[in-house]
Coordinates of C-alpha atoms and ligand atoms in Angstrom, one line a residue:
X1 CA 227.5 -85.9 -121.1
X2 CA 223.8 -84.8 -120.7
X3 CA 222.7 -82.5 -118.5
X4 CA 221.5 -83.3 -115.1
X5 CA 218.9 -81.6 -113.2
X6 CA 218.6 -81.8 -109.6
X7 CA 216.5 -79.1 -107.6
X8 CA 214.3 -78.7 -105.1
X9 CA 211.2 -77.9 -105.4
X10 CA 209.4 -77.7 -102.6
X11 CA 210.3 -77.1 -99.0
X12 CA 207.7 -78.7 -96.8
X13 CA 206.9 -81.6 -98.2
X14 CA 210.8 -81.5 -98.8
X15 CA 210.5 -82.3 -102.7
X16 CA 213.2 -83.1 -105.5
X17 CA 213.3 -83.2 -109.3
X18 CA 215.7 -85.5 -110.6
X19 CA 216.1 -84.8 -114.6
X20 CA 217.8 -85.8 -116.6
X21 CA 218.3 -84.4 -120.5
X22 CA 219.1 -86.9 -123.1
X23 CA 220.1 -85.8 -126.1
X24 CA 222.1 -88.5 -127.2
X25 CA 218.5 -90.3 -128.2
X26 CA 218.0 -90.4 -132.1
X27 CA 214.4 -92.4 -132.5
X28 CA 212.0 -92.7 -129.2
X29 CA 211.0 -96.4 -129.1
X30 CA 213.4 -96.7 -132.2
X31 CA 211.1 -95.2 -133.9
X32 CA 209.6 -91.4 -134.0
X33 CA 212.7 -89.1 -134.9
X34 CA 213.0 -86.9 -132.3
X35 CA 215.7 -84.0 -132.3
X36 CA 214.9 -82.0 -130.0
X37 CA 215.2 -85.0 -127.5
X38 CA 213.6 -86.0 -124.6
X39 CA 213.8 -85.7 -120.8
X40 CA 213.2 -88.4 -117.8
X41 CA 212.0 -86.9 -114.8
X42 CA 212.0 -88.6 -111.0
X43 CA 211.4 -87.3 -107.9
X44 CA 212.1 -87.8 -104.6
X45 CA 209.9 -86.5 -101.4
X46 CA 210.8 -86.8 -97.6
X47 CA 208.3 -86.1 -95.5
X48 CA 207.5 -87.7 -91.8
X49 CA 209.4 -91.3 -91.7
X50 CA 209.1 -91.8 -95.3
X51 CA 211.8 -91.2 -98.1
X52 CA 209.0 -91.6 -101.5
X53 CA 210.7 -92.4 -104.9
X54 CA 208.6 -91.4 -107.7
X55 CA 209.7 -93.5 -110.8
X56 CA 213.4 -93.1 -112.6
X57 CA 215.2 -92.6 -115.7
X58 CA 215.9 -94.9 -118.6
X59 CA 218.4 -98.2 -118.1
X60 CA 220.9 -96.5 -120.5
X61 CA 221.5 -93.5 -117.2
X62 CA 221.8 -96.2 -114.4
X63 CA 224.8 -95.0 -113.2
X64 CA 224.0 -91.3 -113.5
X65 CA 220.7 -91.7 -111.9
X66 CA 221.9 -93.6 -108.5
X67 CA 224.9 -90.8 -108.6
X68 CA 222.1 -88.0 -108.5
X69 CA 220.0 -89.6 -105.8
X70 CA 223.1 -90.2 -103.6
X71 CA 223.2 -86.5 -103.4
X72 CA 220.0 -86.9 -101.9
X73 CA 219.7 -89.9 -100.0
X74 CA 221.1 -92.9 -99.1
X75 CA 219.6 -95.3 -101.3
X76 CA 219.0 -98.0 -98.4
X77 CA 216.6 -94.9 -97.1
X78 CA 214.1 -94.8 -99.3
X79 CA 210.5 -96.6 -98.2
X80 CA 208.8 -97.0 -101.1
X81 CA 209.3 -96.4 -104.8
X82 CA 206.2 -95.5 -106.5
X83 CA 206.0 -97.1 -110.2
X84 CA 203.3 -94.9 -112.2
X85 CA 204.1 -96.7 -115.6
X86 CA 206.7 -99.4 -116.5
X87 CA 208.1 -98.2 -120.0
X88 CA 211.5 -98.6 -119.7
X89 CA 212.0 -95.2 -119.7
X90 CA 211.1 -94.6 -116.6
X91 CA 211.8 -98.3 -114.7
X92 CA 215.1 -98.7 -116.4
X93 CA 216.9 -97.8 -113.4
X94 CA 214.6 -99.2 -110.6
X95 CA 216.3 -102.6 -110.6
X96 CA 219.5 -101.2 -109.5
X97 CA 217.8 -98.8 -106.7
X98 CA 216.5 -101.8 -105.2
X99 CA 219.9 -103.4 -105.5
X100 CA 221.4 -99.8 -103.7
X101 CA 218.1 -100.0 -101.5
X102 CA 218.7 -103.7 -100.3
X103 CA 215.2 -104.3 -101.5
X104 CA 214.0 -102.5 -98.7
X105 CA 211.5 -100.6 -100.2
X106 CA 208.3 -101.5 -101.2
X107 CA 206.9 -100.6 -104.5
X108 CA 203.7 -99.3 -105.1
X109 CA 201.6 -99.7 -108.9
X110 CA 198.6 -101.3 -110.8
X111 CA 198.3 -104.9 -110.8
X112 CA 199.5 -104.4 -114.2
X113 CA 202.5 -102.8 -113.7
X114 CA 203.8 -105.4 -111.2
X115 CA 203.0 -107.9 -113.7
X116 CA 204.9 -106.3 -116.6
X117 CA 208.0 -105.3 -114.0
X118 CA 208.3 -109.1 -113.3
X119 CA 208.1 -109.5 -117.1
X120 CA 210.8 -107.6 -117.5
X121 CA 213.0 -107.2 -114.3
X122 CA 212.5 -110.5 -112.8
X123 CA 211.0 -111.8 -110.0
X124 CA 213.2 -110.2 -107.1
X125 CA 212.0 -106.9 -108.1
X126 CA 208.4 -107.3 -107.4
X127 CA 208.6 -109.5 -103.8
X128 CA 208.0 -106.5 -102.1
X129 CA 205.3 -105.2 -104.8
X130 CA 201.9 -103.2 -103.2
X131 CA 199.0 -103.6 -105.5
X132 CA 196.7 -100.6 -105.2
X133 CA 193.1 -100.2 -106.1
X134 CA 191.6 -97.2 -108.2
X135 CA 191.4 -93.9 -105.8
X136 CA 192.7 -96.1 -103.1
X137 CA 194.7 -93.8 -100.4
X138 CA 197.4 -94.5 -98.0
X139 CA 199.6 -92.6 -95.0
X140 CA 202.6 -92.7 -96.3
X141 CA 205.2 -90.3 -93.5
X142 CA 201.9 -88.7 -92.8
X143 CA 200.5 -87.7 -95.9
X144 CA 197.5 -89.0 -97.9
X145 CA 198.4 -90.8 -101.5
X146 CA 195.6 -91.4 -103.5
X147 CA 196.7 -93.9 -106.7
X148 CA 194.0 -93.1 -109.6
X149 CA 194.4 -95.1 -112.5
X150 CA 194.5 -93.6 -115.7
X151 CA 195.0 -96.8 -118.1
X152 CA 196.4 -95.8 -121.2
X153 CA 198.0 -93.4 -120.6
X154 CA 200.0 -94.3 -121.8
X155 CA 200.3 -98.1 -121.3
X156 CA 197.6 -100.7 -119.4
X157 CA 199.2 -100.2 -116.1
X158 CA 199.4 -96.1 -115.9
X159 CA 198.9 -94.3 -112.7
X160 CA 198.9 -91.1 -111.3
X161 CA 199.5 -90.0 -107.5
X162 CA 197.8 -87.1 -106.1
X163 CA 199.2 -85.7 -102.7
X164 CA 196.1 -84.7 -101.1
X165 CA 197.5 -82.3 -98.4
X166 CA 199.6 -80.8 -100.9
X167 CA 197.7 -81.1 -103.9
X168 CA 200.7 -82.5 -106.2
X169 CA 199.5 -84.8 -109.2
X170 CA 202.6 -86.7 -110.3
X171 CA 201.6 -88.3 -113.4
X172 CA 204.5 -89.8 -115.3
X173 CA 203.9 -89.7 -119.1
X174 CA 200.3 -88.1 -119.0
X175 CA 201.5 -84.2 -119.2
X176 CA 204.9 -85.1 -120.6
X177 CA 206.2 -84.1 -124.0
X178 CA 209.0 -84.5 -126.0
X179 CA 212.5 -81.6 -125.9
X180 CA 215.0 -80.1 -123.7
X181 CA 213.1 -77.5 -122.0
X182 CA 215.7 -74.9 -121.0
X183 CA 213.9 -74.5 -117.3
X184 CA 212.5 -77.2 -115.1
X185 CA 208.8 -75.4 -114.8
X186 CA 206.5 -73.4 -116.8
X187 CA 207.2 -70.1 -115.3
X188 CA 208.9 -69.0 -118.6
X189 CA 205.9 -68.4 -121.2
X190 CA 208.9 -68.1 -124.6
X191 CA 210.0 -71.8 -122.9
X192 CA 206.7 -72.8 -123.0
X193 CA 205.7 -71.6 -126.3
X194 CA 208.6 -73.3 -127.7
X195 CA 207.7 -76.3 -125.5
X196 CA 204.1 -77.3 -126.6
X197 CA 204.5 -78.3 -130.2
X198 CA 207.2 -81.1 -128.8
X199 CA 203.9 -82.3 -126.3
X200 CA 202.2 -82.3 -129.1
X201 CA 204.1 -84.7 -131.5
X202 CA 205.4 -86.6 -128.3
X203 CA 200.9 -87.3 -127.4
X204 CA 200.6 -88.3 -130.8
X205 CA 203.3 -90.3 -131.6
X206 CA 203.3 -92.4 -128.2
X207 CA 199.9 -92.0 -127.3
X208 CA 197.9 -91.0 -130.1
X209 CA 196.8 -94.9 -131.3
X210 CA 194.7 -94.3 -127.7
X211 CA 193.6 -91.0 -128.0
X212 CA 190.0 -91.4 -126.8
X213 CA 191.7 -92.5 -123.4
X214 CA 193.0 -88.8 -122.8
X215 CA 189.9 -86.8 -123.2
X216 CA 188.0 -90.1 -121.1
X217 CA 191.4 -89.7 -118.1
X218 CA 191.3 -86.3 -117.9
X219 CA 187.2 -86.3 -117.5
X220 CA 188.0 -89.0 -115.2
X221 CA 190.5 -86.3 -112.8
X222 CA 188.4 -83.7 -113.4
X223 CA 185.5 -85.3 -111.9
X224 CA 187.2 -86.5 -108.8
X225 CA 188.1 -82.2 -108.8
X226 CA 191.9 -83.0 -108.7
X227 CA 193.0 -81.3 -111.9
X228 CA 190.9 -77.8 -110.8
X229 CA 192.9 -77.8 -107.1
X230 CA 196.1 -79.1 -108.2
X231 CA 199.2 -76.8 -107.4
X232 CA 201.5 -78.4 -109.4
X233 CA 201.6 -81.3 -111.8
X234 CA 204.8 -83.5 -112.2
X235 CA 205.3 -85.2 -115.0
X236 CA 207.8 -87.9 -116.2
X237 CA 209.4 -85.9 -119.5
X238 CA 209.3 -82.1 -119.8
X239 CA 208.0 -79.0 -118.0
X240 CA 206.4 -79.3 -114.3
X241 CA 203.1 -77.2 -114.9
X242 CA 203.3 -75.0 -111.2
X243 CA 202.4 -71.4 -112.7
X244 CA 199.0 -72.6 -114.7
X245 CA 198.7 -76.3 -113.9
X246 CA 195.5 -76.6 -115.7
X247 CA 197.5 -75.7 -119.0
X248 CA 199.2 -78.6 -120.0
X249 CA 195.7 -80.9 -119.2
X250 CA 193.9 -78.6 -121.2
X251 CA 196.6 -78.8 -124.4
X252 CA 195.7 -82.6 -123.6
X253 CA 192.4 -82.2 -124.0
X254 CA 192.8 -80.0 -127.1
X255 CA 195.1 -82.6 -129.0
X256 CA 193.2 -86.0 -127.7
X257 CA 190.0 -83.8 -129.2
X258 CA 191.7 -82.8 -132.4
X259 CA 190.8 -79.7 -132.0
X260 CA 191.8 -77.2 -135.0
X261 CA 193.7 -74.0 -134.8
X262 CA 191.8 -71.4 -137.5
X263 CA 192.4 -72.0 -141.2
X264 CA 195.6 -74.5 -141.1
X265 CA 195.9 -76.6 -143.5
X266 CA 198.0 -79.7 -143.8
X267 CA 199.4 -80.7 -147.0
X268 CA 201.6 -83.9 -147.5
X269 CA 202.9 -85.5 -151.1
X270 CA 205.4 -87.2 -152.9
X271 CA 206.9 -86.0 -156.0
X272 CA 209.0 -88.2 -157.9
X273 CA 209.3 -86.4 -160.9
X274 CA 207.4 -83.0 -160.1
X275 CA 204.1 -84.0 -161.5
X276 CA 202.5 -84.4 -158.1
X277 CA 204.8 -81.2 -157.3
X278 CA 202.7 -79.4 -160.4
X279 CA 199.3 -80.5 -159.1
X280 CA 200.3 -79.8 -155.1
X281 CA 201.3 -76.0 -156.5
X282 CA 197.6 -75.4 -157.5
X283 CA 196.0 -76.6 -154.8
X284 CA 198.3 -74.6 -152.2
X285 CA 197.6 -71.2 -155.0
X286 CA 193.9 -72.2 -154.0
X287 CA 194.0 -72.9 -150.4
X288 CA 196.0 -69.2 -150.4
X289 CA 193.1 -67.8 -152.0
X290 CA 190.6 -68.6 -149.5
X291 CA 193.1 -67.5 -146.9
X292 CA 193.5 -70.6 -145.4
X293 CA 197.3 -71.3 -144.2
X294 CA 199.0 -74.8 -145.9
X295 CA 201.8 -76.2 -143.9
X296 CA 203.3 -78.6 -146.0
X297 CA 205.7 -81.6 -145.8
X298 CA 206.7 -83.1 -149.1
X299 CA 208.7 -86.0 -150.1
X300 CA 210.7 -85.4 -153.0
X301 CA 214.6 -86.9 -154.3
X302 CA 216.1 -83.8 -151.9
X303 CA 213.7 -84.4 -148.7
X304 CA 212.3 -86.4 -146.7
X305 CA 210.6 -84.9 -143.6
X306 CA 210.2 -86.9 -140.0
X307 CA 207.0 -89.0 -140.2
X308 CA 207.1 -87.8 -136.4
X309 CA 206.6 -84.0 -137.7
X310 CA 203.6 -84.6 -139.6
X311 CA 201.4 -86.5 -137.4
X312 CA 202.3 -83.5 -134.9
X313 CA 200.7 -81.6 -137.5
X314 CA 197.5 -83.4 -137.7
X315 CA 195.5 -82.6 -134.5
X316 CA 195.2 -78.8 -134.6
X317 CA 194.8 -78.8 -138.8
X318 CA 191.4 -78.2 -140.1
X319 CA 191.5 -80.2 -142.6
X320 CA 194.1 -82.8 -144.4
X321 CA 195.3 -83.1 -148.4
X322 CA 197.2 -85.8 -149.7
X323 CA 199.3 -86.0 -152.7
X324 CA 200.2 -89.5 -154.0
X325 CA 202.2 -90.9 -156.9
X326 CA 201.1 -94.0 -158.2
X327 CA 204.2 -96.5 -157.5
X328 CA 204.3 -100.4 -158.5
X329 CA 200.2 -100.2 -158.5
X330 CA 200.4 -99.0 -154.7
X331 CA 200.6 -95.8 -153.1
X332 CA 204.2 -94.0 -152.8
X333 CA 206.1 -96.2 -150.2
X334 CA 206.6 -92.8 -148.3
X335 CA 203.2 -91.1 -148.2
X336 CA 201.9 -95.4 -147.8
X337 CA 204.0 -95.4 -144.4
X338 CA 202.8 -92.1 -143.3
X339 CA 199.4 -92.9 -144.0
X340 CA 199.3 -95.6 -142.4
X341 CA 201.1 -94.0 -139.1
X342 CA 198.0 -90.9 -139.6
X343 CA 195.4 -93.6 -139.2
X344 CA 196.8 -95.5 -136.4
X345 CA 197.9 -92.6 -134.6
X346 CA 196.0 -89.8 -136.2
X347 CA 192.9 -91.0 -136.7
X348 CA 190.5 -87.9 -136.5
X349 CA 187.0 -86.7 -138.0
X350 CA 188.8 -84.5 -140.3
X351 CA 188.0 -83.8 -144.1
X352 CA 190.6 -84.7 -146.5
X353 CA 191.1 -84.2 -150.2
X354 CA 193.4 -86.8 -152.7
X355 CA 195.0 -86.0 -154.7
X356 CA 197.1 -88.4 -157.3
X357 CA 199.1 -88.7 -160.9
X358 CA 200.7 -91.5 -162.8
X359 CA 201.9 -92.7 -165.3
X360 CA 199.6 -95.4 -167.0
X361 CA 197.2 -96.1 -164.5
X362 CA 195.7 -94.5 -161.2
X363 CA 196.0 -96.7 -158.3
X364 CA 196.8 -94.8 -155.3
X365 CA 194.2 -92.5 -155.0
X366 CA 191.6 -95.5 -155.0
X367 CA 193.6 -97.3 -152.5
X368 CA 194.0 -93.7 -150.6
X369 CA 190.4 -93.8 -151.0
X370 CA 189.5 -96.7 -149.3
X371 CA 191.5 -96.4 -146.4
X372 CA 190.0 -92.7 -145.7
X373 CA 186.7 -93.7 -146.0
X374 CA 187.3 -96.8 -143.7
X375 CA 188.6 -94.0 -140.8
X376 CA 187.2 -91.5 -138.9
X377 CA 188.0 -88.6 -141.3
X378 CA 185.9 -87.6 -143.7
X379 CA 186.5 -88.2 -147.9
X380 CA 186.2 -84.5 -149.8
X381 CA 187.1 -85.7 -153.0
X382 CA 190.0 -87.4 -155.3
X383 CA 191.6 -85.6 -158.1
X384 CA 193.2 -88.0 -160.0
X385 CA 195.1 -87.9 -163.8
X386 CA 198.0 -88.9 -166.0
X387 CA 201.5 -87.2 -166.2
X388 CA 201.5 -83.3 -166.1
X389 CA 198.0 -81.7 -164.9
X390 CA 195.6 -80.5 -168.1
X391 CA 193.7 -77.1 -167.8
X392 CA 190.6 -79.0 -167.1
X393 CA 192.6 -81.0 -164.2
X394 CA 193.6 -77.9 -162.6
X395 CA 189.9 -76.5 -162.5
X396 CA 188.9 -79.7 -160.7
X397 CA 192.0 -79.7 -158.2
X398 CA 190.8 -76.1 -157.7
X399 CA 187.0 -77.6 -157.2
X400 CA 188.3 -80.0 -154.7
X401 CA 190.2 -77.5 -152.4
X402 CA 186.6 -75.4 -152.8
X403 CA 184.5 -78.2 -151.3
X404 CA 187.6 -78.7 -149.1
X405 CA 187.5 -75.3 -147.6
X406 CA 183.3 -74.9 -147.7
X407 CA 183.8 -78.8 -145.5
X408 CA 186.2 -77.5 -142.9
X409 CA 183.9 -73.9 -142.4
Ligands
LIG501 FE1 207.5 -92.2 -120.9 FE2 205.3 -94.6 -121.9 O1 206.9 -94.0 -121.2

């Protein structure tokens, strides 16, 4: 049974986290491996007249999420439900709330979001659907909601809601990550060390294909001066931020920008038969040399790491090398499939070095070739030769971690 969260967090307005920790989950959007799991996070705020529903869990935790807000409320109490994104994951449950609620509530979103909530609830769950305009503002039980959109964020039809008198920024995915925190807030700096690198592969993996929309959104709140003032930020998977708000923004920024941390490396290959292995050996014996520090994920007969994993590992590396077998004249159906996932979710200015073998004749590190120099990182070199690496191939793997290393600085 996964753990439920239900606290409050605030007393005046009177405001409620409803988590909830699923573990159960193997592949987000049957797809990224994931773990260390994921949470959905609601909340519920009573304040004046008004009973304010912010989002819910996935369909799969119906039952368990009406359960949790009866503890709270009477569903048929609740005003308006505010829908900041439609991914399942977080509209799952709305359907049955209105259903509890009698469809007395009226739901608030993007023009987009009741479009793709009639798509794929029906039409009974959008009659009562409030469209709202960018920084448009309403009383709602006698505070001021201002809606900002912040498309892409991780779909067309994302939303945030700041609470103006309070200075809340709920914000659904944008400042989520993936993983159980063990706390509901950032107040614990070991839980939030241990937390980031999940935000990290979770902003890559679901939002990374639109990276140049976080740097652009989070401009975008920090012009209006939101993201400065806020006192807490409320997001729909992981960690509230309330100690350092402006922290999990900032780690936004940091990813969305590809910004490095010093001297890491990221080295990915296949080895079929350890010739690649052989070849990946020298170049990590360089990279050590020039004190740079290879993290490396390799795809051999005895492991195959989470494509999820590595493109966490992209944003904050200085610089990338691939190691490729040639296989059926293509690249190695493993590092082919990661590659592609790099570029379309990946795709930074970043130098990168290739690196191939085979057996009787090179094809992946042209085809590696191409598809790097049709991104926006930045070809070093390929190092590419026949069955076990020569002397005079080692000197030029060696040469190509050199430029490497002189490339990133
Ligand atoms: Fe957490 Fe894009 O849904």
């Amino acid at each position: 049974m996964p753990e439920i969260w239900v606290e409050k967090i605030l007393d005046e307005p009177e405001l409620y986290i409803l988590r909830i920790d699923d573990e159960r989950i193997k592949y987000f959007e049957a797809t990224w491996d994931i773990p260390e799991g994921i949470t959905y996070n609601a909340y519920l705020m009573k304040t004046g007249d008004a009973v304010v529903l912010f989002d819910a869990w996935k369909k799969d935790y119906t039952e368990e999420f009406l359960e949790t807000l009866r503890k709270l409320v009477d569903p048929k109490e609740i005003t308006h439900i505010i829908i900041h994104h439609t991914e399942p994951d977080h509209s799952g449950a709305i359907p049955a709330v209105l259903e509890a609620n009698g469809y007395r509530a009226q739901l608030i979103g993007t023009t987009f979001a009741k479009r793709f909530m009639e798509g794929f609830y029906g039409e009974k769950v959008v009659e009562n659907f409030y469209t709202i305009k960018d920084g448009e503002e309403r009383n709602i039980g006698g505070k001021t909601f201002r809606f900002i959109t912040v498309p892409w964020l991780h779909w067309p039809d994302t939303m945030i809601t700041y609470v103006v008198e309070d200075k809340l920024i709920f914000s659904c995915d944008a400042g989520g990550g993936y993983g159980i925190p063990e706390a509901i807030d950032d107040s614990d700096e070991e839980v939030v060390k241990r937390y980031l690198p999940h935000v990290t592969k979770y902003i890559v993996t679901v939002i990374g294909h639109y990276h140049k929309y976080i740097v652009q959104n989070i401009k975008k709140l920090k012009s209006l001066g939101i993201v400065e003032e806020a006192r807490m930020i409320l997001p729909g998977h992981g960690l509230i931020w309330r100690k350092n708000p402006m922290r999990i923004f900032e780690h936004y920024e940091r990813v969305g920008a590809g910004i490095p941390e010093k001297d890491k490396i990221l080295v990915i290959y296949d080895s079929m038969y350890g010739f690649v292995e052989r070849r990946m050996e020298v170049v990590i014996d360089e990279l050590r040399k020039h004190g740079k520090k290879p993290v490396v994920y390799r795809f051999t007969d005895k492991e195959a790491p989470a494509v999820s994993d590595i493109l966490g590992e992209v944003p904050d590396s200085e610089a990338i090398i691939i190691g490729a077998s040639t296989y059926e004249a293509e690249i190695h159906p493993r590092i082919r499939y990661t590659l592609y996932e790099i570029l379309d979710k990946a795709n930074y200015e970043k130098p990168v070095l290739i690196v191939g073998a085979f057996g009787w004749a090179g094809v992946a590190g042209k085809k590696i070739e191409t598809l790097i120099t049709r991104s926006k990182f930045d070809l070093v070199d390929v190092v590419e030769s026949r069955g076990m690496p020569r002397s005079e191939d080692e000197e030029k793997l060696r040469e190509g971690v050199r430029k490497l290393v002189a490339w990133a600085g």
